[in-house]
Coordinates of C-alpha atoms in Angstrom, one line a residue:
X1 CA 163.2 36.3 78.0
X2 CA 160.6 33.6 76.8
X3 CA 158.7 34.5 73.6
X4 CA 155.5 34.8 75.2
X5 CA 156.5 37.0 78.4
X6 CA 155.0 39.8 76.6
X7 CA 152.0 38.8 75.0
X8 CA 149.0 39.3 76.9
X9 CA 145.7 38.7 74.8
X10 CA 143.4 35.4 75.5
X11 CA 140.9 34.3 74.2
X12 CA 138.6 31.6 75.9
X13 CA 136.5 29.6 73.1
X14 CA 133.2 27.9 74.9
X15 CA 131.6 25.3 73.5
X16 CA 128.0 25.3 75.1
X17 CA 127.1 21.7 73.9
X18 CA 130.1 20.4 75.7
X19 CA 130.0 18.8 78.8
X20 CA 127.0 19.3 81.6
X21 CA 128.4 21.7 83.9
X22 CA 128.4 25.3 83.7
X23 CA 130.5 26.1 81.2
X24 CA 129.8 29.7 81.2
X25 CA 130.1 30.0 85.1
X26 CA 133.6 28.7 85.0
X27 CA 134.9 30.5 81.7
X28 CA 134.3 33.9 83.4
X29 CA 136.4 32.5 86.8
X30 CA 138.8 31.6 84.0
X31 CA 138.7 35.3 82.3
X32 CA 138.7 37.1 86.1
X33 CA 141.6 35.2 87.4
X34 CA 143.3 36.2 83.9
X35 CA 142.5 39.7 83.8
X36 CA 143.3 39.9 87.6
X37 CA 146.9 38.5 86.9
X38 CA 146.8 41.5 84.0
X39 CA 146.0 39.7 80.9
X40 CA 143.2 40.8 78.3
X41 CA 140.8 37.8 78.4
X42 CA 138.1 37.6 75.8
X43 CA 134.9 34.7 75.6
X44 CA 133.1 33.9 72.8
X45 CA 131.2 31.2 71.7
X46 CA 131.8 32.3 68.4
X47 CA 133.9 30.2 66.5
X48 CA 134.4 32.1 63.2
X49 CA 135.1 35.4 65.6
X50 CA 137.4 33.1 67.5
X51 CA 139.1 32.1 64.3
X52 CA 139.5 35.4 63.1
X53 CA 140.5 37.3 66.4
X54 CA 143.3 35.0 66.9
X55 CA 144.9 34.7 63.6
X56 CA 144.9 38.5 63.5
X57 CA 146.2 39.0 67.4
X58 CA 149.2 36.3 66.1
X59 CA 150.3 38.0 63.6
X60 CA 150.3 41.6 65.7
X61 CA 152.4 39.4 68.5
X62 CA 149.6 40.1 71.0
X63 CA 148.0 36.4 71.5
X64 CA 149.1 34.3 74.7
X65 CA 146.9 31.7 74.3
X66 CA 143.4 30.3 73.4
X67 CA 141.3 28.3 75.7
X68 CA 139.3 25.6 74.5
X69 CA 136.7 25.6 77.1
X70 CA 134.7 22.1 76.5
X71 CA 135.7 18.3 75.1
X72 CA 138.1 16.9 72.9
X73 CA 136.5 18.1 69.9
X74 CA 136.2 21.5 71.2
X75 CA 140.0 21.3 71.4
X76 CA 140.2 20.0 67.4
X77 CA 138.2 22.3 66.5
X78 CA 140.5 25.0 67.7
X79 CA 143.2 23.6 66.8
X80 CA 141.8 23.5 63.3
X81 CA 140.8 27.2 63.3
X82 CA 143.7 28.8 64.6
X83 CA 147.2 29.6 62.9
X84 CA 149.7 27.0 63.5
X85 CA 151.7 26.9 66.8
X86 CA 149.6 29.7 68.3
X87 CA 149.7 28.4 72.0
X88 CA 146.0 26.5 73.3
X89 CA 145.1 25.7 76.6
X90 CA 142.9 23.4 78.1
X91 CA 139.9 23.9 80.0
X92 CA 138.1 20.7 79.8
X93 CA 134.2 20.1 80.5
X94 CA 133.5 17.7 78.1
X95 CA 132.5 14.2 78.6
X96 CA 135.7 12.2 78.3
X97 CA 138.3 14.4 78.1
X98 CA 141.3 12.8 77.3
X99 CA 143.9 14.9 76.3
X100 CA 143.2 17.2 79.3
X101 CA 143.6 13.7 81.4
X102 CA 146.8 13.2 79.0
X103 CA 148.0 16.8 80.3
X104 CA 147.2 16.5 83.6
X105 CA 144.6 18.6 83.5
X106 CA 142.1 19.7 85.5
X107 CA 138.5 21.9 85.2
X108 CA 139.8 24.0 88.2
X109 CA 139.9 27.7 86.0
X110 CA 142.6 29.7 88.7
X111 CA 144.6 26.3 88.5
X112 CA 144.7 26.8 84.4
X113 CA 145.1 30.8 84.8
X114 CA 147.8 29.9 87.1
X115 CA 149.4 27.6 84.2
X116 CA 149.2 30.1 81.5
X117 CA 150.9 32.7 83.7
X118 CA 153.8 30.3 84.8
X119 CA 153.5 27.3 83.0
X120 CA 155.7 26.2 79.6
X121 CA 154.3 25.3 76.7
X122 CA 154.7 21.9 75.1
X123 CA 155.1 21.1 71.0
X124 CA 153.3 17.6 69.9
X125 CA 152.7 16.1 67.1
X126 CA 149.2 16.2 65.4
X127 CA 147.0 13.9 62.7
X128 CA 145.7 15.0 59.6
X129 CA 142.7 13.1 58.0
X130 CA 141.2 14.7 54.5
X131 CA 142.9 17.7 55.6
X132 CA 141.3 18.1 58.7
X133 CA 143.7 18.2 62.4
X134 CA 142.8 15.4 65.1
X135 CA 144.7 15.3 68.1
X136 CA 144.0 11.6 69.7
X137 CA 142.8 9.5 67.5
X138 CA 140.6 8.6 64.6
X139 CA 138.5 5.4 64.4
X140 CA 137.2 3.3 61.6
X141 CA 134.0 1.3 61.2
X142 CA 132.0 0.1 64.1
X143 CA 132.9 2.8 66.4
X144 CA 132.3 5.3 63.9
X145 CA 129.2 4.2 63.6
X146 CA 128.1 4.6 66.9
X147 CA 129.7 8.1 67.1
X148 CA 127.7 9.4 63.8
X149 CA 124.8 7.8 65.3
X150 CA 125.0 9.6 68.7
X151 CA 125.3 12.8 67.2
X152 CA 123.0 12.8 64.2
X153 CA 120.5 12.1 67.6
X154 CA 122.2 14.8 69.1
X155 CA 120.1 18.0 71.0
X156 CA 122.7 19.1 73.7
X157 CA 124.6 17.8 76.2
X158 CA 125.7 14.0 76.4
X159 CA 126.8 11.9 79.2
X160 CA 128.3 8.1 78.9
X161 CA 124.6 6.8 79.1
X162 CA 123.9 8.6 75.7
X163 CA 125.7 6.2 74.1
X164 CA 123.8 3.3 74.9
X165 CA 121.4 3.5 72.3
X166 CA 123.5 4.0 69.4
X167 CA 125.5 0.6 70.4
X168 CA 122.4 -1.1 70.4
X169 CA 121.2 -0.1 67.3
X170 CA 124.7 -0.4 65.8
X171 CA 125.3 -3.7 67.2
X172 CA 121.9 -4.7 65.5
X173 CA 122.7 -3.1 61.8
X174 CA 126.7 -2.7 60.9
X175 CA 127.8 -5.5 59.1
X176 CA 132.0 -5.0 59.5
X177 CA 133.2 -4.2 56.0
X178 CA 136.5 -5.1 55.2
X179 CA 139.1 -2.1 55.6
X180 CA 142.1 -2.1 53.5
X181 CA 145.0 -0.1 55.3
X182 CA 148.0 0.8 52.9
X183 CA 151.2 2.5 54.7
X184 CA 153.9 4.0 52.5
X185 CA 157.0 3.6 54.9
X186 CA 155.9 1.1 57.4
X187 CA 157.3 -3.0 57.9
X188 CA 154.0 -4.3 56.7
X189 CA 152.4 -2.2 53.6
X190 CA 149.0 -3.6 53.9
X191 CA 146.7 -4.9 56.3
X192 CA 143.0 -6.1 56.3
X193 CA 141.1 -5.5 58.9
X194 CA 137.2 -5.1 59.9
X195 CA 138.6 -2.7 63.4
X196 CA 140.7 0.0 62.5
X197 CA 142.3 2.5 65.3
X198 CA 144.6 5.5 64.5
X199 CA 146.6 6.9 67.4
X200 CA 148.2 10.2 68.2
X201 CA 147.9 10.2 72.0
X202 CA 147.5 6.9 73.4
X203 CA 143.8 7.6 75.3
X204 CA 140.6 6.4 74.5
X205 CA 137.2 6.8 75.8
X206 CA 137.1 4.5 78.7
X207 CA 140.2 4.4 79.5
X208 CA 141.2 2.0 77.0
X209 CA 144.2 1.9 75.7
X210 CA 145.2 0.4 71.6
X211 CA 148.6 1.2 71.8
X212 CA 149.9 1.8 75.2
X213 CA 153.5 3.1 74.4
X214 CA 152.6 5.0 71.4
X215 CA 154.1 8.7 71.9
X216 CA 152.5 11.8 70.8
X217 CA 156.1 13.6 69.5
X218 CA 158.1 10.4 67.7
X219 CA 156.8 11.9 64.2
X220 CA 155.0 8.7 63.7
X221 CA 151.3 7.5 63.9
X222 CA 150.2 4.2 64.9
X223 CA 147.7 1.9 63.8
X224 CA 145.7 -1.5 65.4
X225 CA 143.6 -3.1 63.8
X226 CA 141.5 -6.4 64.2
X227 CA 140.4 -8.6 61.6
X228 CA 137.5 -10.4 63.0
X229 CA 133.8 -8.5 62.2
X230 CA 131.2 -9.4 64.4
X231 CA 130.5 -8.1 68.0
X232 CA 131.1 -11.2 69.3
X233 CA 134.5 -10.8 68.4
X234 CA 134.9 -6.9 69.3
X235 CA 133.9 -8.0 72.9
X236 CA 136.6 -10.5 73.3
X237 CA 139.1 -7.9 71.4
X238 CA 137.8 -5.4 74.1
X239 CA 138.9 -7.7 77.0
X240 CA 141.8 -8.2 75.5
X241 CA 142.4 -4.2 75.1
X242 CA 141.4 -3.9 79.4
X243 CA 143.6 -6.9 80.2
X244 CA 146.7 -5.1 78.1
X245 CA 147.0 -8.3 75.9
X246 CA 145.2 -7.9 72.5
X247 CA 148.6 -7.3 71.0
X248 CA 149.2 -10.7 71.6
X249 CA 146.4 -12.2 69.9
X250 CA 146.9 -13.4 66.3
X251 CA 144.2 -11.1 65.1
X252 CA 145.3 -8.0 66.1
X253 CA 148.4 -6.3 63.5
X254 CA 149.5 -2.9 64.9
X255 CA 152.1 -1.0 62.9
X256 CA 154.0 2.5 62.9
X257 CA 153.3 4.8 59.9
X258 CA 153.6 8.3 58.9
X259 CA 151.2 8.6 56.0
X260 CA 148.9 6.0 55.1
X261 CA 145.4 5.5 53.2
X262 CA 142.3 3.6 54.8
X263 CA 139.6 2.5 51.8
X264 CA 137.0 0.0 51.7
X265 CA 133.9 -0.7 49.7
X266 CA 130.6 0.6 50.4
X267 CA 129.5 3.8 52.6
X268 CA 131.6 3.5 56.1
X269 CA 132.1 5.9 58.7
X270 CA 135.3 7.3 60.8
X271 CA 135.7 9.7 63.6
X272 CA 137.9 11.8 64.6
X273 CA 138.5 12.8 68.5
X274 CA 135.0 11.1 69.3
X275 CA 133.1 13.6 66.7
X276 CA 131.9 12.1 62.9
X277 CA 134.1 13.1 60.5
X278 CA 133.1 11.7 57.2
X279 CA 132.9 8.3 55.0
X280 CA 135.9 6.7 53.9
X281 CA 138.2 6.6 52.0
X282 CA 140.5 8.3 54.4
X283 CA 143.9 10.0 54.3
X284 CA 146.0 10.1 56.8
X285 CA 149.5 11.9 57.3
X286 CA 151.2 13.1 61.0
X287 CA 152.5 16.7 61.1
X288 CA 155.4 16.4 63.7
X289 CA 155.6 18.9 66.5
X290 CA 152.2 20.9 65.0
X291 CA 150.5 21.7 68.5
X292 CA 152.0 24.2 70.6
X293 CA 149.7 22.9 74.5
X294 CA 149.7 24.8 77.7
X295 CA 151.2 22.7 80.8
X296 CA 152.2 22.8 84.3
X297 CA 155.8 23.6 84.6
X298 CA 155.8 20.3 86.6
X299 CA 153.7 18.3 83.9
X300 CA 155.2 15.0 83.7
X301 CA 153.4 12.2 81.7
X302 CA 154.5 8.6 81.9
X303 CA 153.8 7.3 78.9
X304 CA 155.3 10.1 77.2
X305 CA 158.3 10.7 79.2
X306 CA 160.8 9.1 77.1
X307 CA 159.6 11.0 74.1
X308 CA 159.0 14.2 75.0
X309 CA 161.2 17.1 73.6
X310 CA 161.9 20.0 76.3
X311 CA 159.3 22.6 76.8
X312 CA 159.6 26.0 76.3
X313 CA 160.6 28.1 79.8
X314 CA 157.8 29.9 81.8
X315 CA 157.8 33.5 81.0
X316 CA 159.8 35.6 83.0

């Protein structure tokens, strides 16, 4: 019998500045179609009862799963607050959404209660940056500087159009410091750079993609980076990233790592999952197999495929 047939208690974590829909509205479809299938679902926008509830519930064998109900950072900051393999689902309503899209997804609540009655769960690796969990990715420099920006402005919910301003005034003021990457067990131990992407997952906002074959279970983290600073130069990088040939172009240097360190000179911002997470220096390490994710039985992912280890069976 699968591990989790038995367990029974959910809880569904809401965000309520994720997203623009009614978060609320579809949580509690989530928690009746639960409840309905005989499971004890729980909501709270609570984070710190969340946290607690769960890690206590884990260690009494009780907890099934806990829903992230919102965006990509609602997700890390689960992740973040609950003990280690505890199983999370995925109820996405934030504005990008990526791993959800990575998942296959969707904001449907009896098509995810559906999942966590029947579906398997699947172990993936995770990031760790100052000691803090990301999931996709972490950027460095310029579009750090437009995430702190957006949400230092930040009041509720945001759309793609929220970004607009913080470009503009970025594109106007960062002046592309130089980033020194240093990887302990990679071909190339050091790289310069003035663009500097970490990836887990390989999605990013806008469907772009830095490193289209990375894999999310391999053990490893990869790196791009791009050593021209001026936004002249970001937009032909850019076209390069949407035509799937920036990895050709002599400035770009991508690399496989499992721990490295990302410093620079000066104050300079990186983000993590699309949310600020701090000034650099930055240190960076992959946990292999540290996410335990809710999926269809049928889940397939292409550019994972290849990679994946087996899920674990539905519950019987």
């Amino acid at each position: 019998m699968d591990e989790l047939a038995e367990k029974r208690r959910i809880l569904i974590s809401v965000n309520p500045k994720a997203g623009a829909r009614d978060q609320a509205s579809l949580a509690r479809k989530l928690a009746k179609s639960l409840n309905y299938q005989g499971f004890q679902a729980e909501i709270s926008s609570d984070i710190e009862w969340i946290s607690e509830t769960a890690a206590a519930s884990w260690e009494r064998g009780e907890l099934r799963a806990v829903v992230a109900a919102g965006g990509d950072g609602t997700v890390g900051l689960i992740a973040n607050r609950v003990p280690a393999q505890a199983p999370i689902a995925v109820l996405p309503l934030g504005t990008e959404n990526l791993l959800s899209k990575y998942l296959g997804l969707t904001q449907d609540p009896e098509r995810l209660a559906e999942i966590i009655a029947t579906g398997k769960t699947l172990s993936l690796d995770a990031g760790e940056a100052n000691g803090e969990l990301f999931l996709l990715m972490a950027g460095c420099g310029f579009d750090a500087e437009v995430v702190r920006r957006l949400h230092g402005a930040r009041t509720g919910h945001i759309n793609h159009f929220s970004y607009a301003k913080p470009i503009l005034d970025s594109m106007r003021s960062y002046e592309y410091p130089e980033l020194r990457v240093y990887c302990d067990d990679a071909t190339e131990p050091s790289v310069t750079a003035k663009w500097v992407f970490v990836v887990n997952v390989p999605r990013y906002a806008g469907g772009l993609q830095f490193v289209p074959d990375a894999s999310s279970s391999d053990g490893l983290l990869d790196v791009c980076t791009f050593k021209q600073g001026s936004f002249v130069a970001g937009l032909w990088y850019l076209t390069g990233v949407f035509m799937g040939q920036h990895q050709n172009l002599n400035d770009c240097t991508t690399l496989q790592a499992s721990r490295f360190r990302i410093e620079t000179d000066g104050d300079v911002p990186y983000q993590l999952d699309g949310d600020p997470g701090g000034q650099l220096p930055l240190e960076v390490r992959v946990i292999p197999q540290r996410l335990r994710l809710w999926v269809a039985s049928d889940w397939s992912e292409p550019n994972a495929s290849e990679h994946q280890p087996p899920a674990t069976g539905p519950p019987e």
